[in-house]
DNA sequence: CTTCCGAATATGTCTGGACATATGGGGGTC
DNA sequence: GACCCCCATATGTCCAGACATATTCGGAAG
């Protein structure tokens, strides 16, 4: 039957609705951790959808880590839904990996982007960007060296940045530009003599290298950051939990 | 035409092949950052696949953060250069348990935990644990060196582990023990001469050091892992996207 | 020249069908 | 009981087609 059931405008796609129904069912205990969800074919019959749509719904749940799927075994619930800590709450992407304490930004330079700086590395036109360099630290101790490019048409003032907790946050507050997508890359790096000197660390020692790229709703890059943390002063510590916080004591 | 082109056994699914082709094309400069990839229809014609298969391939690239897709605008490359290094998604819980990249685990040793090994470092009773040491890699390429402790009562066989993409996943499949909490620490490390030799990397060069502790529903530790990745072969990448407020109704 | 609007277009959603593949579990064997 | 083999089964892969929806872009209107 290829009857076209036009979905009313303004409603979510069918597969998202199904996913939400299943999330709710898991949440209210209809399906407990360890239980099997209905198979794809059963879902088709239950909700009058095609198998493809059922699979899309289940894919959402899989991506969220709520279920595990295995051939022949079926779809098993592995976690209750809810404001689990590992799902991004989308407040601000900046502190998704918890920083050890809050590392304040001390600005060294903030002005036109030199042609041989970060703009060159990222293959961007220097004229369209402002470059910022600074230290990340807590009190007197420096935990990292930061360099970033900010697109000119959404570059806050230095004092704007000084006050805000993060540059991305400052841009959002000042220009209303929100990150629609952030790509992050964490790698290791051997400190060059220049970096070592700036950080007061031994030349040739290891450091963490974090790069982030922030994009707006149209996919256009508007903020690119790069931070170097000496190995002995910084580590990313993340705690993933599947337990919901106990509300009632 | 519903001609069934049987894919030879042992080869990757078509959509993964296409994704790999596109990854390579991005890596070698055929498509530069900011360029548009061929549209879905074009891909269908280019590789003689259905649109659905093309979409699956593009979905992989999107999940990896290599491209951004927008209606009418097309598929734009956003990946920073650096095709040589291995990347591991670091999105949430599920990434720790399931696809540990496509980096297979090659076991060197799997047996009783020596008293002076990882058990000592973590202050655990060696008798209760089994220790595993091995390489992580894809094909001939080694991307990391791993050492882990597995609690005896949930220690899978070597062949169980060999097949699975991750040890935590193998334990979940075999014993039903699901991680309720995972603590992770990512830091930088300077390679000792021993590690450097094992990894075939320069002594004194930088590496990523990842430690994880998996706990079951009762909070008891059941798996502790430690992995060292040479800087030039590995990086963690994360891609966060902000979604519209859920309607789902 | 600027603004507004419609058409073109690339991706998003969805149906229906077919064969592939892995594997849990039942049944038979030793 | 322990072991192995086979098969039913649930998910995985892939095809072909249709309509929906969001933007971009160019042309018409002011």
CSV table of N, CA and C in Angstrom, one decimal, chain A residues 94 105 107 110 132 136 146 148-150 154 156 160-162 164-173 214 222-223 225:
chain,number,residue,atom,x,y,z
A,94,UNK,N,31.5,24.6,25.0
A,94,UNK,CA,32.9,24.8,25.4
A,94,UNK,C,33.3,23.8,26.5
A,105,UNK,N,41.4,32.8,30.6
A,105,UNK,CA,42.2,33.2,29.4
A,105,UNK,C,42.9,34.5,29.7
A,107,UNK,N,44.9,37.3,27.7
A,107,UNK,CA,45.2,37.7,26.4
A,107,UNK,C,46.6,38.3,26.2
A,110,UNK,N,45.7,40.5,20.5
A,110,UNK,CA,44.4,40.4,19.9
A,110,UNK,C,44.3,41.4,18.8
A,132,UNK,N,43.9,35.8,18.0
A,132,UNK,CA,44.1,36.0,19.4
A,132,UNK,C,45.1,35.0,19.9
A,136,UNK,N,46.2,30.1,28.9
A,136,UNK,CA,45.2,29.6,29.7
A,136,UNK,C,45.8,29.2,31.1
A,146,UNK,N,47.2,29.3,24.0
A,146,UNK,CA,46.1,29.3,23.1
A,146,UNK,C,46.3,30.2,21.9
A,148,UNK,N,43.9,31.5,18.5
A,148,UNK,CA,42.6,31.3,17.8
A,148,UNK,C,42.3,32.4,16.8
A,149,UNK,N,41.5,32.0,15.8
A,149,UNK,CA,41.1,32.9,14.8
A,149,UNK,C,39.6,33.2,14.9
A,150,UNK,N,39.2,34.4,14.9
A,150,UNK,CA,37.8,34.8,15.0
A,150,UNK,C,37.4,35.5,13.7
A,154,UNK,N,32.2,38.8,13.5
A,154,UNK,CA,31.7,38.4,14.8
A,154,UNK,C,32.8,38.4,15.8
A,156,UNK,N,34.3,39.9,19.0
A,156,UNK,CA,34.0,40.7,20.2
A,156,UNK,C,35.2,41.6,20.6
A,160,UNK,N,35.1,42.1,26.2
A,160,UNK,CA,34.0,41.2,26.1
A,160,UNK,C,34.5,39.8,26.4
A,161,UNK,N,35.7,39.5,25.8
A,161,UNK,CA,36.2,38.1,26.0
A,161,UNK,C,36.7,38.0,27.4
A,162,UNK,N,37.4,39.0,27.9
A,162,UNK,CA,37.9,38.9,29.3
A,162,UNK,C,36.8,38.5,30.3
A,164,UNK,N,33.8,37.1,29.7
A,164,UNK,CA,33.1,35.8,29.5
A,164,UNK,C,33.9,34.6,29.9
A,165,UNK,N,33.2,33.5,30.1
A,165,UNK,CA,33.9,32.3,30.5
A,165,UNK,C,34.6,31.6,29.3
A,166,UNK,N,34.0,31.9,28.1
A,166,UNK,CA,34.7,31.3,26.9
A,166,UNK,C,34.5,32.3,25.7
A,167,UNK,N,35.3,32.2,24.8
A,167,UNK,CA,35.2,33.0,23.6
A,167,UNK,C,33.9,32.7,22.8
A,168,UNK,N,33.7,31.4,22.7
A,168,UNK,CA,32.4,31.1,22.0
A,168,UNK,C,31.2,31.7,22.7
A,169,UNK,N,31.3,31.6,24.0
A,169,UNK,CA,30.2,32.2,24.8
A,169,UNK,C,30.1,33.7,24.6
A,170,UNK,N,31.2,34.4,24.5
A,170,UNK,CA,31.2,35.8,24.3
A,170,UNK,C,30.6,36.2,22.9
A,171,UNK,N,31.0,35.4,21.9
A,171,UNK,CA,30.4,35.6,20.6
A,171,UNK,C,28.9,35.4,20.6
A,172,UNK,N,28.5,34.4,21.2
A,172,UNK,CA,27.0,34.1,21.3
A,172,UNK,C,26.3,35.3,22.0
A,173,UNK,N,26.9,35.8,23.1
A,173,UNK,CA,26.2,36.8,23.8
A,173,UNK,C,26.2,38.1,23.0
A,214,UNK,N,34.5,25.9,15.2
A,214,UNK,CA,33.1,26.2,15.4
A,214,UNK,C,32.4,26.7,14.1
A,222,UNK,N,33.5,30.1,11.9
A,222,UNK,CA,33.6,31.4,12.5
A,222,UNK,C,34.5,31.5,13.6
A,223,UNK,N,35.0,30.4,14.1
A,223,UNK,CA,35.9,30.4,15.2
A,223,UNK,C,36.8,29.1,15.2
A,225,UNK,N,40.1,27.4,17.2
A,225,UNK,CA,41.0,27.5,18.4
A,225,UNK,C,42.0,26.4,18.4
